[in-house]
Amino acid sequence: MANDSGSRIGGISVASSMILNIAFVILSLICFLPVLLVIIVSFTDGQSILTQGYSFVPDKWSLIAYESIFKDFQTILSGYRVSFTITILGTALSVLLMALYAYPISRADYPFRNAFTFFLFFTMLFNGGMVSRYLIYTQVLHIKDSYMALILPMLIVPFNVIIMRTFFQTTIHPAVIESARIDGAGELRIFLRIVLPLSLPVLATMALFSTIGYWNDWFNALLYISSEDKYPLQYLMMRVLNDVQYLRNNVELAAQNPTMMKNLPNESLQMAMAVIGMGPILIAYPFFQKYFVKGLTVGAVKG
Amino acid sequence: MTRATGFSRFIHAMWKYKALTLMMLPAVLVLLAHSYLPMFGIFIAFKNVNYIDGIWGSPWVGFDNFKFLFSSGDMWRIVRNTLLYSLTFMILNLVLSVSIAVAINEIRRRFLAKAYQSFIILPHFLSMVVVSYLVYAFLQPDHGFINATVLKAFGQDAVFWYSEKEYWPYILVFVNAWKHAGFGAVIYIAAIAGIDPEYYEAALIDGASKWKQITNITIPFIRPVIIIMTILSMGSIFSSDFGLFFQVPMNSGALYPVTDTVDTYVYRALMQLNDIGMSSATALVQSVVGFIMVIATNSAVRQIDREQALF
């Protein structure tokens, strides 16, 4: 976090402080305005789009896009269901497995510490590549078109395991573990009752990383998922936008299929899709971002 | 110390720490399935895979897949794009992240600094699909904000963004910086927060200017973090953000000369051309180059300063 430089000696002059603040306001706007534009377009009347294009100040507002989305509620609902299932299952499993791996390699007295650290680290250095992974997933593990194909790729993130290990090393004093052992607690009990409760900040940060990762993932769906009832929301959005683009690029195809053109989602509808996809993140954002910065700060300080 | 006692010690250690080792088992299995099995799958690059014989039964063809790849002419294009974009992103994002971190540290009012920070890390949490929608809202040819509002106001003709390739290098660099610079800054902000304020007090007593303080205290202190981040990003110098290059330009064919990278190429070779041999050859080249880059960067860092190397 930034130091409270109000009280710090040697702060910058009032003029440069003004310039700095103006620069940051502009930067913040650049980051936020695109999101705002999409939200506004999703609430814009179709006629306004035709006359003035996408605008921050539309002539006429309308809820029609959301009404038509909720008419086709089944698809959206299914997308939400898949995304939530994947995110909750994936995050819970991911944080648990990473903590279970990070804890032993954080223990100075564990004799196989280096071997297992290398086993993890090597996966950061070298990988078999996308094709080989695709073939292993589809022909060896046989998890094509299953939820497993969406969960497995992001279960263990080596870099996050290393951050966790550093956290355990720096915050959990060996004496605490030693005294628990003298009291007759087993390893698993020590881990669950002592180590995990002391590590809430890093666990929360990892849960957050995981949640964002699973919620935003569309690439694995693109590779492995073929049945529509297993499409996560992001992948659904991607298909909507790509279908539109595809028809734009293929005018002849569009001319031959007037009904297809008619059924194309109109533009405020596409943007409403995007808003629905961003929704949960934008709503949760104010709550988690504070926590996230804190957790990252703790994890980033080298032990 | 005889071998026997060494071995029995090992067994003893295994037994004594069996609980800890068992804890790691689930993650070990995941790593095996997701990371190590595909490593053994790289032999596919040396086979002519067809569906009749299956993966295991297909004939070995040595380096034919690679020959085909390098002679197809695509190789030069995708390698050039991938490397140029990766390097540009790396340098620009580093400069932006460090600048933002140093600047935010100078904001006097804490609540303002926090507010700015919330805004600039927001893009990091949006998926590339969402980002492609945001870009589309600006660049859509008929109604997009740029064509319908900005260019109109200046009396300019509309630009067909998704078929004009000369703009895309700039668009992609901008989108990438927009998405990642703020998040990168958070890591450096954390590092700067850990610097002992006494150093700055001492510098003030010596009459050091703000600029001097930044160059002589702040930057040297966050140098280890910069170096670690650089080593790690070196490993992916030959990979690209698939979402950025595939999703944001809408996989538009007219833009391939400037948007096609190793990853999008591998994906298309696999999914659209069904050419398993060539796509796995490309993916293997990618992995090997990444591996060499990490090792090379790390040993370069070791030469300069042993302490700061990753391994």
Coordinates of C-alpha atoms in Angstrom, one line a residue:
Chain A
M1 CA 0.0 0.0 0.0
A2 CA 1.1 3.6 -0.5
N3 CA 2.6 5.2 2.5
D4 CA 0.5 7.9 4.2
S5 CA 2.7 10.6 2.8
G6 CA 0.5 13.3 4.2
S7 CA 2.6 13.0 7.4
R8 CA 5.8 12.0 5.6
I9 CA 8.5 14.6 5.3
G10 CA 9.7 15.5 1.9
G11 CA 6.4 15.0 0.1
I12 CA 6.1 16.6 -3.4
S13 CA 5.1 20.2 -4.0
V14 CA 1.4 21.2 -4.3
A15 CA 1.7 21.8 -8.0
S16 CA 3.2 18.5 -8.9
S17 CA 0.8 16.8 -6.6
M18 CA -2.0 18.4 -8.6
I19 CA -0.5 17.2 -11.9
L20 CA 0.0 13.7 -10.5
N21 CA -3.6 13.5 -9.3
I22 CA -4.9 14.7 -12.7
A23 CA -2.8 12.0 -14.4
F24 CA -4.2 9.4 -12.2
V25 CA -7.8 10.5 -12.7
I26 CA -7.3 10.2 -16.5
L27 CA -5.7 6.8 -16.0
S28 CA -8.6 5.7 -13.9
L29 CA -11.1 6.9 -16.5
I30 CA -9.2 5.1 -19.3
C31 CA -9.6 1.9 -17.2
F32 CA -13.2 2.4 -16.4
L33 CA -14.9 4.1 -19.3
P34 CA -14.8 1.2 -21.7
V35 CA -16.7 -0.9 -19.2
L36 CA -19.2 2.0 -18.7
L37 CA -19.7 2.3 -22.5
V38 CA -20.7 -1.4 -22.8
I39 CA -23.1 -1.0 -19.9
I40 CA -24.7 2.1 -21.4
V41 CA -25.0 0.5 -24.9
S42 CA -26.8 -2.5 -23.4
F43 CA -29.4 -0.1 -22.1
T44 CA -29.7 1.9 -25.3
D45 CA -32.7 1.8 -27.6
G46 CA -32.1 0.1 -31.0
Q47 CA -33.2 3.2 -32.9
S48 CA -30.8 5.4 -31.0
I49 CA -27.9 3.0 -32.0
L50 CA -28.9 3.3 -35.7
T51 CA -29.0 7.1 -35.6
Q52 CA -26.1 8.1 -33.3
G53 CA -24.1 4.9 -32.8
Y54 CA -22.8 3.7 -29.5
S55 CA -22.7 6.7 -27.2
F56 CA -22.1 7.5 -23.6
V57 CA -25.2 9.7 -23.7
P58 CA -27.9 7.8 -25.7
D59 CA -31.0 9.7 -26.9
K60 CA -33.3 7.0 -25.7
W61 CA -32.9 4.3 -23.1
S62 CA -34.5 0.9 -23.2
L63 CA -34.6 -2.4 -21.4
I64 CA -35.5 -4.4 -24.5
A65 CA -32.1 -6.2 -24.7
Y66 CA -32.5 -7.6 -21.2
E67 CA -36.1 -8.5 -21.9
S68 CA -35.1 -10.6 -24.9
I69 CA -32.2 -12.2 -23.0
F70 CA -34.6 -13.3 -20.3
K71 CA -36.9 -14.7 -23.0
D72 CA -34.0 -17.0 -23.9
F73 CA -33.5 -17.6 -20.2
Q74 CA -32.6 -21.3 -20.5
T75 CA -29.3 -20.7 -22.3
I76 CA -28.1 -18.0 -20.0
L77 CA -29.2 -19.9 -16.9
S78 CA -27.4 -23.0 -18.1
G79 CA -24.2 -20.9 -18.8
Y80 CA -24.4 -19.4 -15.3
R81 CA -25.0 -22.8 -13.8
V82 CA -21.9 -24.3 -15.5
S83 CA -19.8 -21.3 -14.6
F84 CA -20.8 -21.3 -11.0
T85 CA -20.3 -25.0 -10.6
I86 CA -16.9 -25.0 -12.2
T87 CA -15.8 -21.9 -10.2
I88 CA -17.0 -23.2 -6.8
L89 CA -15.7 -26.8 -7.2
G90 CA -12.5 -25.7 -8.9
T91 CA -11.7 -23.0 -6.3
A92 CA -12.3 -25.2 -3.3
L93 CA -10.3 -28.1 -4.7
S94 CA -7.5 -25.9 -6.0
V95 CA -6.9 -24.0 -2.7
L96 CA -7.1 -27.2 -0.7
L97 CA -4.6 -29.1 -3.0
M98 CA -2.2 -26.2 -3.2
A99 CA -2.2 -25.7 0.5
L100 CA -1.6 -29.4 1.1
Y101 CA 1.4 -29.3 -1.3
A102 CA 2.8 -26.0 0.0
Y103 CA 2.7 -26.9 3.6
P104 CA 5.2 -29.8 3.6
I105 CA 7.7 -28.0 1.4
S106 CA 7.5 -25.0 3.8
R107 CA 8.6 -27.2 6.7
A108 CA 12.4 -27.0 7.3
D109 CA 12.5 -30.4 8.9
Y110 CA 10.8 -32.2 6.0
P111 CA 13.6 -34.3 4.3
F112 CA 12.1 -34.4 0.8
R113 CA 11.4 -30.7 0.7
N114 CA 13.9 -30.0 -2.2
A115 CA 12.8 -32.9 -4.3
F116 CA 9.1 -31.9 -4.2
T117 CA 9.9 -28.2 -4.7
F118 CA 11.8 -29.1 -7.9
F119 CA 9.0 -31.4 -9.0
L120 CA 6.7 -28.4 -8.8
F121 CA 9.2 -25.8 -10.2
F122 CA 10.1 -27.9 -13.2
T123 CA 6.5 -27.6 -14.5
M124 CA 7.1 -23.8 -14.7
L125 CA 10.2 -24.3 -16.8
F126 CA 9.0 -26.8 -19.3
N127 CA 5.7 -28.0 -20.7
G128 CA 4.6 -30.4 -23.3
G129 CA 2.7 -27.7 -25.2
M130 CA -0.9 -27.4 -26.1
V131 CA -1.2 -30.2 -28.7
S132 CA 0.3 -32.8 -26.5
R133 CA -1.9 -31.7 -23.6
Y134 CA -4.9 -31.8 -25.8
L135 CA -4.2 -35.4 -26.9
I136 CA -3.5 -36.5 -23.3
Y137 CA -6.7 -35.0 -22.1
T138 CA -8.8 -36.4 -24.9
Q139 CA -7.2 -39.8 -25.6
V140 CA -5.5 -40.8 -22.3
L141 CA -7.5 -39.3 -19.5
H142 CA -10.7 -39.3 -21.6
I143 CA -12.1 -36.2 -20.1
K144 CA -13.2 -34.5 -23.3
D145 CA -16.6 -32.7 -22.9
S146 CA -16.6 -33.1 -19.1
Y147 CA -16.4 -30.6 -16.2
M148 CA -13.1 -32.3 -15.3
A149 CA -11.6 -30.8 -18.5
L150 CA -12.5 -27.4 -17.3
I151 CA -11.4 -27.9 -13.7
L152 CA -8.1 -29.8 -14.0
P153 CA -6.1 -27.3 -16.1
M154 CA -6.1 -24.7 -13.3
L155 CA -6.0 -26.8 -10.2
I156 CA -2.3 -26.4 -9.4
V157 CA -0.7 -23.0 -10.3
P158 CA 3.0 -23.5 -9.5
F159 CA 3.7 -19.8 -8.9
N160 CA 0.8 -19.6 -6.4
V161 CA 2.0 -22.7 -4.5
I162 CA 5.4 -21.0 -4.1
I163 CA 3.7 -17.8 -2.8
M164 CA 1.8 -20.0 -0.3
R165 CA 4.9 -21.8 0.8
T166 CA 6.7 -18.5 1.4
F167 CA 3.7 -17.4 3.5
F168 CA 3.8 -20.6 5.6
Q169 CA 7.5 -20.2 6.1
T170 CA 7.3 -16.6 7.3
T171 CA 4.2 -16.7 9.4
I172 CA 4.1 -20.0 11.1
H173 CA 6.7 -20.4 13.7
P174 CA 8.2 -24.0 14.0
A175 CA 7.9 -23.7 17.8
V176 CA 4.1 -23.6 17.4
I177 CA 4.1 -26.9 15.4
E178 CA 6.6 -28.4 17.8
S179 CA 4.5 -27.7 20.9
A180 CA 1.4 -29.0 19.2
R181 CA 3.2 -32.2 18.4
I182 CA 4.3 -32.5 22.1
D183 CA 0.6 -32.2 23.0
G184 CA 0.1 -35.3 20.8
A185 CA -1.5 -33.8 17.7
G186 CA -0.9 -35.6 14.4
E187 CA 0.4 -33.8 11.2
L188 CA -3.0 -33.6 9.6
R189 CA -4.6 -32.2 12.7
I190 CA -1.8 -29.6 13.1
F191 CA -2.3 -28.6 9.5
L192 CA -6.1 -28.2 9.8
R193 CA -6.3 -26.8 13.3
I194 CA -3.2 -24.5 13.5
V195 CA -1.7 -23.9 10.1
L196 CA -4.8 -23.1 8.0
P197 CA -6.5 -20.8 10.6
L198 CA -3.2 -18.8 10.8
S199 CA -3.0 -18.5 7.0
L200 CA -6.4 -17.0 6.1
P201 CA -5.0 -14.0 4.2
V202 CA -3.0 -16.1 1.8
L203 CA -5.8 -18.6 1.5
A204 CA -8.3 -15.9 0.7
T205 CA -6.0 -14.4 -1.9
M206 CA -5.5 -17.7 -3.6
A207 CA -9.2 -18.4 -3.5
L208 CA -9.7 -15.1 -5.2
F209 CA -7.1 -15.8 -7.9
S210 CA -8.8 -19.2 -8.5
T211 CA -12.3 -17.8 -8.6
I212 CA -11.3 -15.1 -11.2
G213 CA -9.4 -17.7 -13.2
Y214 CA -12.3 -20.2 -13.3
W215 CA -15.0 -17.6 -13.9
N216 CA -13.1 -16.0 -16.8
D217 CA -12.0 -19.2 -18.5
W218 CA -13.2 -19.8 -22.0
F219 CA -10.2 -21.3 -23.6
N220 CA -10.5 -24.8 -22.1
A221 CA -14.2 -24.8 -23.1
L222 CA -13.1 -23.9 -26.6
L223 CA -10.7 -26.9 -26.7
Y224 CA -12.7 -29.5 -24.9
I225 CA -16.4 -28.8 -24.6
S226 CA -18.7 -29.8 -27.4
S227 CA -22.2 -30.1 -25.8
E228 CA -24.2 -26.9 -25.4
D229 CA -25.4 -27.7 -21.9
K230 CA -21.8 -27.6 -20.7
Y231 CA -20.9 -24.2 -22.1
P232 CA -19.7 -21.8 -19.4
L233 CA -21.0 -18.3 -19.6
Q234 CA -17.8 -16.7 -21.0
Y235 CA -17.7 -19.3 -23.8
L236 CA -21.4 -18.6 -24.6
M237 CA -20.5 -14.9 -24.9
M238 CA -17.6 -15.6 -27.1
R239 CA -19.8 -17.6 -29.5
V240 CA -22.4 -14.9 -29.7
L241 CA -19.8 -12.3 -30.7
N242 CA -18.0 -14.6 -33.1
D243 CA -21.2 -15.6 -34.8
V244 CA -22.0 -12.0 -35.5
Q245 CA -18.5 -11.3 -36.8
Y246 CA -18.6 -14.4 -38.9
L247 CA -21.7 -13.3 -40.7
R248 CA -20.4 -9.8 -41.1
N249 CA -17.3 -11.2 -42.9
N250 CA -19.4 -13.5 -45.0
V251 CA -22.0 -11.3 -46.7
E252 CA -23.0 -13.9 -49.3
L253 CA -23.7 -16.4 -46.6
A254 CA -25.8 -13.8 -44.8
A255 CA -27.7 -13.0 -48.0
Q256 CA -28.6 -16.6 -48.5
N257 CA -29.9 -16.9 -44.9
P258 CA -32.2 -14.0 -44.3
T259 CA -33.7 -15.8 -41.3
M260 CA -30.3 -16.3 -39.8
M261 CA -29.6 -12.5 -40.1
K262 CA -33.0 -11.8 -38.5
N263 CA -32.2 -14.0 -35.6
L264 CA -28.8 -12.4 -35.0
P265 CA -28.7 -10.8 -31.6
N266 CA -29.0 -7.1 -32.2
E267 CA -26.2 -4.9 -30.8
S268 CA -27.6 -3.8 -27.5
L269 CA -28.3 -7.5 -26.9
Q270 CA -24.6 -8.4 -27.5
M271 CA -23.6 -5.8 -25.0
A272 CA -26.2 -7.0 -22.6
M273 CA -24.5 -10.4 -22.8
A274 CA -21.2 -8.8 -21.9
V275 CA -22.7 -7.1 -19.0
I276 CA -24.3 -10.3 -17.8
G277 CA -20.8 -12.0 -18.1
M278 CA -19.1 -9.2 -16.2
G279 CA -21.9 -8.7 -13.7
P280 CA -20.8 -11.0 -10.8
I281 CA -17.2 -9.6 -11.0
L282 CA -18.3 -6.0 -11.0
I283 CA -20.6 -6.6 -8.1
A284 CA -18.1 -8.5 -6.0
Y285 CA -15.2 -6.3 -7.0
P286 CA -15.6 -3.5 -4.4
F287 CA -15.6 -6.1 -1.6
F288 CA -12.7 -8.3 -2.7
Q289 CA -10.2 -5.8 -4.1
K290 CA -9.2 -4.4 -0.7
Y291 CA -8.5 -7.9 0.6
F292 CA -6.7 -8.8 -2.5
V293 CA -4.2 -6.0 -2.3
K294 CA -3.5 -6.9 1.3
G295 CA -3.0 -10.6 0.6
L296 CA -0.7 -9.9 -2.3
T297 CA 1.4 -7.6 -0.2
V298 CA 1.9 -10.3 2.4
G299 CA 2.7 -12.9 -0.2
A300 CA 5.1 -10.8 -2.2
V301 CA 7.4 -9.9 0.7
K302 CA 10.3 -12.3 0.4
G303 CA 10.8 -14.5 3.4
Chain B
M1 CA 28.3 -43.8 7.3
T2 CA 27.7 -47.0 5.3
R3 CA 25.1 -47.4 2.5
A4 CA 22.9 -49.6 4.6
T5 CA 22.5 -47.1 7.3
G6 CA 21.9 -44.4 4.6
F7 CA 19.2 -46.5 3.1
S8 CA 17.6 -47.4 6.4
R9 CA 17.7 -43.7 7.3
F10 CA 15.8 -43.0 4.1
I11 CA 13.2 -45.6 5.0
H12 CA 13.0 -44.2 8.5
A13 CA 12.5 -40.7 7.2
M14 CA 9.8 -41.9 4.8
W15 CA 8.0 -43.6 7.7
K16 CA 8.4 -40.7 10.1
Y17 CA 7.1 -38.1 7.6
K18 CA 4.5 -40.3 5.9
A19 CA 1.7 -38.0 6.9
L20 CA 3.3 -35.0 5.2
T21 CA 4.1 -37.0 2.1
L22 CA 0.5 -38.3 1.9
M23 CA -0.8 -34.8 2.1
M24 CA 1.0 -34.0 -1.1
L25 CA -0.3 -37.0 -3.0
P26 CA -3.4 -35.4 -4.6
A27 CA -1.4 -32.4 -6.0
V28 CA 1.3 -34.8 -7.2
L29 CA -1.3 -36.7 -9.2
V30 CA -2.7 -33.5 -10.7
L31 CA 0.8 -32.4 -11.7
L32 CA 1.5 -35.8 -13.2
A33 CA -1.7 -35.7 -15.2
H34 CA -1.7 -32.1 -16.3
S35 CA 2.1 -31.3 -16.6
Y36 CA 4.2 -34.4 -16.8
L37 CA 2.1 -36.7 -19.0
P38 CA 2.1 -34.1 -21.8
M39 CA 5.9 -33.7 -21.5
F40 CA 6.1 -37.4 -22.6
G41 CA 3.6 -36.6 -25.3
I42 CA 6.1 -34.5 -27.2
F43 CA 7.1 -37.5 -29.3
I44 CA 4.0 -36.8 -31.3
A45 CA 6.0 -34.0 -33.0
F46 CA 8.1 -36.7 -34.6
K47 CA 5.2 -38.8 -35.9
N48 CA 2.9 -38.6 -38.8
V49 CA -0.3 -39.0 -36.7
N50 CA -3.3 -40.4 -38.5
Y51 CA -6.6 -41.5 -37.0
I52 CA -6.4 -45.0 -38.5
D53 CA -3.3 -46.0 -36.6
G54 CA -4.0 -43.9 -33.6
I55 CA -1.3 -41.9 -31.7
W56 CA 0.7 -44.9 -30.7
G57 CA 0.6 -46.8 -34.0
S58 CA 1.4 -43.9 -36.3
P59 CA 4.7 -44.0 -38.2
W60 CA 7.8 -42.1 -37.0
V61 CA 8.9 -39.4 -39.4
G62 CA 11.9 -37.9 -37.7
F63 CA 12.1 -34.2 -38.2
D64 CA 9.7 -34.0 -41.2
N65 CA 7.1 -32.0 -39.3
F66 CA 9.7 -29.4 -38.5
K67 CA 11.0 -29.3 -42.1
F68 CA 7.4 -28.7 -43.2
L69 CA 6.9 -26.0 -40.6
F70 CA 10.1 -24.1 -41.5
S71 CA 9.6 -24.3 -45.2
S72 CA 5.9 -23.3 -45.1
G73 CA 6.8 -19.6 -44.8
D74 CA 4.4 -19.2 -42.0
M75 CA 7.1 -19.8 -39.5
W76 CA 8.9 -16.5 -40.1
R77 CA 5.7 -14.6 -39.7
I78 CA 4.5 -16.1 -36.5
V79 CA 8.0 -16.1 -34.9
R80 CA 8.4 -12.4 -35.8
N81 CA 5.0 -11.4 -34.5
T82 CA 5.3 -13.4 -31.3
L83 CA 8.8 -12.2 -30.4
L84 CA 8.2 -8.5 -31.3
Y85 CA 4.9 -8.4 -29.3
S86 CA 6.3 -10.3 -26.3
L87 CA 9.3 -8.0 -26.1
T88 CA 7.2 -4.8 -26.6
F89 CA 4.7 -6.0 -23.9
M90 CA 7.4 -6.9 -21.5
I91 CA 9.4 -3.6 -21.7
L92 CA 6.3 -1.4 -21.9
N93 CA 4.5 -3.1 -19.0
L94 CA 7.6 -3.0 -16.9
V95 CA 8.1 0.7 -17.4
L96 CA 4.4 1.5 -16.9
S97 CA 4.0 -0.8 -13.8
V98 CA 7.1 0.7 -12.1
S99 CA 6.1 4.2 -13.0
I100 CA 2.6 3.8 -11.7
A101 CA 3.9 2.2 -8.5
V102 CA 6.4 5.0 -7.8
A103 CA 3.8 7.7 -8.7
I104 CA 1.0 6.2 -6.6
N105 CA 3.4 6.2 -3.6
E106 CA 3.7 10.0 -3.9
I107 CA -0.1 10.6 -3.7
R108 CA -0.5 12.4 -0.4
R109 CA -4.0 11.3 0.4
R110 CA -4.3 7.7 1.2
F111 CA -7.9 7.3 0.2
L112 CA -7.2 8.8 -3.2
A113 CA -4.3 6.4 -3.8
K114 CA -6.5 3.5 -2.8
A115 CA -9.3 4.7 -5.2
Y116 CA -6.9 5.0 -8.1
Q117 CA -5.5 1.6 -7.4
S118 CA -9.0 0.1 -7.5
F119 CA -9.7 1.6 -10.9
I120 CA -6.4 0.6 -12.5
I121 CA -6.5 -3.1 -11.5
L122 CA -10.1 -3.5 -12.6
P123 CA -9.1 -4.5 -16.2
H124 CA -7.1 -7.4 -14.8
F125 CA -10.2 -9.1 -13.6
L126 CA -12.1 -9.0 -16.9
S127 CA -11.8 -12.0 -19.2
M128 CA -10.4 -11.6 -22.7
V129 CA -13.9 -12.3 -24.0
V130 CA -15.2 -9.3 -22.1
V131 CA -12.3 -7.3 -23.3
S132 CA -13.0 -8.2 -26.9
Y133 CA -16.6 -6.9 -26.3
L134 CA -15.2 -3.6 -24.9
V135 CA -12.9 -3.2 -27.9
Y136 CA -15.8 -4.1 -30.2
A137 CA -17.9 -1.3 -28.7
F138 CA -15.2 1.2 -29.7
L139 CA -14.2 -0.3 -33.1
Q140 CA -17.5 -1.7 -34.5
P141 CA -17.5 -0.3 -38.1
D142 CA -21.1 1.1 -38.2
H143 CA -21.9 2.2 -34.7
G144 CA -18.7 1.8 -32.7
F145 CA -17.8 4.8 -30.5
I146 CA -14.7 5.7 -32.5
N147 CA -16.4 5.7 -36.0
A148 CA -19.8 7.1 -35.0
T149 CA -18.7 9.7 -32.5
V150 CA -15.0 10.6 -32.6
L151 CA -14.3 10.4 -36.3
K152 CA -17.6 11.9 -37.1
A153 CA -16.9 14.9 -34.9
F154 CA -13.7 15.5 -36.9
G155 CA -15.5 15.0 -40.2
Q156 CA -13.4 11.9 -41.0
D157 CA -14.6 8.8 -42.9
A158 CA -15.3 5.7 -41.0
V159 CA -12.5 3.1 -40.7
F160 CA -13.2 -0.6 -41.1
W161 CA -11.1 -1.5 -38.1
Y162 CA -11.5 -5.3 -38.4
S163 CA -10.1 -5.5 -41.9
E164 CA -7.3 -2.8 -41.8
K165 CA -4.2 -4.4 -40.5
E166 CA -1.9 -1.4 -40.0
Y167 CA -3.7 -0.3 -36.9
W168 CA -3.6 -3.5 -35.0
P169 CA 0.0 -3.6 -33.7
Y170 CA -0.9 -0.4 -31.8
I171 CA -4.3 -1.6 -30.7
L172 CA -2.9 -4.8 -29.4
V173 CA -0.1 -3.1 -27.5
F174 CA -2.6 -0.7 -26.0
V175 CA -5.1 -3.4 -25.0
N176 CA -2.3 -5.4 -23.4
A177 CA -1.0 -2.5 -21.4
W178 CA -4.5 -1.5 -20.4
K179 CA -5.2 -4.9 -19.1
H180 CA -1.9 -5.7 -17.2
A181 CA 0.0 -2.6 -16.2
G182 CA -2.2 -1.8 -13.3
F183 CA -2.0 -5.2 -11.8
G184 CA 1.7 -5.3 -12.4
A185 CA 2.0 -2.1 -10.4
V186 CA 0.3 -3.6 -7.4
I187 CA 3.3 -6.0 -7.0
Y188 CA 5.8 -3.2 -7.1
I189 CA 3.6 -1.1 -4.7
A190 CA 3.9 -4.0 -2.3
A191 CA 7.6 -4.0 -2.7
I192 CA 8.0 -0.3 -2.2
A193 CA 5.8 -0.4 0.9
G194 CA 8.4 -2.7 2.4
I195 CA 11.3 -0.1 2.2
D196 CA 12.4 1.3 5.5
P197 CA 11.4 5.0 5.6
E198 CA 14.7 5.8 7.4
Y199 CA 16.5 5.7 4.1
Y200 CA 14.4 8.5 2.7
E201 CA 14.8 10.5 5.9
A202 CA 18.6 10.2 5.6
A203 CA 18.4 11.2 1.9
L204 CA 16.4 14.3 2.8
I205 CA 18.9 15.3 5.4
D206 CA 21.6 15.1 2.6
G207 CA 19.4 17.3 0.5
A208 CA 18.6 14.7 -2.2
S209 CA 15.9 15.6 -4.7
K210 CA 12.8 13.5 -5.2
W211 CA 14.2 12.2 -8.5
K212 CA 17.5 11.3 -6.7
Q213 CA 15.5 9.4 -4.0
I214 CA 13.6 7.5 -6.6
T215 CA 16.7 6.5 -8.7
N216 CA 19.0 5.8 -5.7
I217 CA 16.6 4.3 -3.1
T218 CA 13.3 3.1 -4.6
I219 CA 14.5 1.5 -7.8
P220 CA 17.5 -0.3 -6.3
F221 CA 15.2 -1.7 -3.6
I222 CA 12.6 -3.1 -6.0
R223 CA 15.3 -4.3 -8.4
P224 CA 15.1 -8.0 -7.1
V225 CA 11.3 -8.0 -7.8
I226 CA 11.9 -6.6 -11.2
I227 CA 14.5 -9.2 -12.0
I228 CA 12.3 -12.1 -10.8
M229 CA 9.4 -10.9 -12.8
T230 CA 11.6 -10.5 -15.9
I231 CA 13.1 -14.0 -15.6
L232 CA 9.6 -15.4 -15.3
S233 CA 8.2 -13.5 -18.2
M234 CA 11.3 -14.5 -20.3
G235 CA 9.9 -18.1 -20.1
S236 CA 6.9 -17.0 -22.0
I237 CA 8.6 -14.9 -24.6
F238 CA 7.8 -17.4 -27.2
S239 CA 4.2 -17.8 -26.1
S240 CA 1.5 -15.2 -26.5
D241 CA -1.8 -14.4 -24.8
F242 CA -4.1 -16.5 -27.0
G243 CA -7.1 -14.5 -25.9
L244 CA -5.5 -11.2 -26.9
F245 CA -4.5 -12.3 -30.4
F246 CA -7.4 -14.6 -31.2
Q247 CA -10.4 -13.0 -29.4
V248 CA -9.8 -9.3 -29.6
P249 CA -9.2 -9.2 -33.4
M250 CA -12.2 -11.6 -33.7
N251 CA -10.1 -14.1 -35.5
S252 CA -10.4 -11.9 -38.6
G253 CA -8.4 -13.4 -41.5
A254 CA -7.5 -10.0 -43.0
L255 CA -5.5 -9.2 -39.8
Y256 CA -3.5 -12.5 -39.7
P257 CA -0.3 -10.9 -41.0
V258 CA -0.1 -8.8 -37.8
T259 CA -2.1 -10.8 -35.3
D260 CA -1.1 -14.4 -36.0
T261 CA 1.2 -15.7 -33.2
V262 CA 2.6 -19.1 -32.4
D263 CA -0.4 -19.9 -30.2
T264 CA -3.1 -18.9 -32.5
Y265 CA -1.3 -20.7 -35.3
V266 CA -1.0 -23.9 -33.3
Y267 CA -4.6 -23.7 -32.4
R268 CA -5.7 -23.2 -36.0
A269 CA -3.4 -25.9 -37.2
L270 CA -4.9 -28.3 -34.7
M271 CA -8.5 -27.3 -34.8
Q272 CA -9.1 -26.0 -38.3
L273 CA -6.5 -27.8 -40.4
N274 CA -6.4 -30.9 -38.2
D275 CA -2.7 -31.0 -38.7
I276 CA -1.5 -32.7 -35.5
G277 CA 2.0 -33.3 -36.6
M278 CA 2.8 -29.7 -37.5
S279 CA 1.0 -28.1 -34.6
S280 CA 2.8 -30.3 -32.1
A281 CA 6.1 -29.6 -33.8
T282 CA 5.3 -25.9 -33.3
A283 CA 4.3 -26.3 -29.7
L284 CA 7.5 -28.3 -29.0
V285 CA 9.7 -25.5 -30.5
Q286 CA 7.8 -23.1 -28.3
S287 CA 8.4 -25.1 -25.1
V288 CA 12.1 -25.6 -25.9
V289 CA 12.7 -21.9 -26.7
G290 CA 10.9 -20.9 -23.5
F291 CA 12.9 -23.4 -21.4
I292 CA 16.2 -22.1 -23.0
M293 CA 15.2 -18.5 -22.4
V294 CA 14.5 -19.0 -18.7
I295 CA 17.8 -20.9 -18.1
A296 CA 19.7 -18.3 -20.1
T297 CA 18.2 -15.3 -18.4
N298 CA 18.7 -16.9 -15.0
S299 CA 22.3 -17.6 -15.6
A300 CA 22.8 -14.1 -17.0
V301 CA 21.4 -12.8 -13.7
R302 CA 23.6 -15.2 -11.8
Q303 CA 26.7 -13.8 -13.5
I304 CA 25.8 -10.3 -12.4
D305 CA 24.5 -11.1 -8.9
R306 CA 24.3 -14.6 -7.5
E307 CA 21.8 -13.6 -4.8
Q308 CA 19.2 -12.4 -7.2
A309 CA 19.0 -15.5 -9.5
L310 CA 15.9 -17.6 -9.2
F311 CA 17.8 -20.9 -9.0

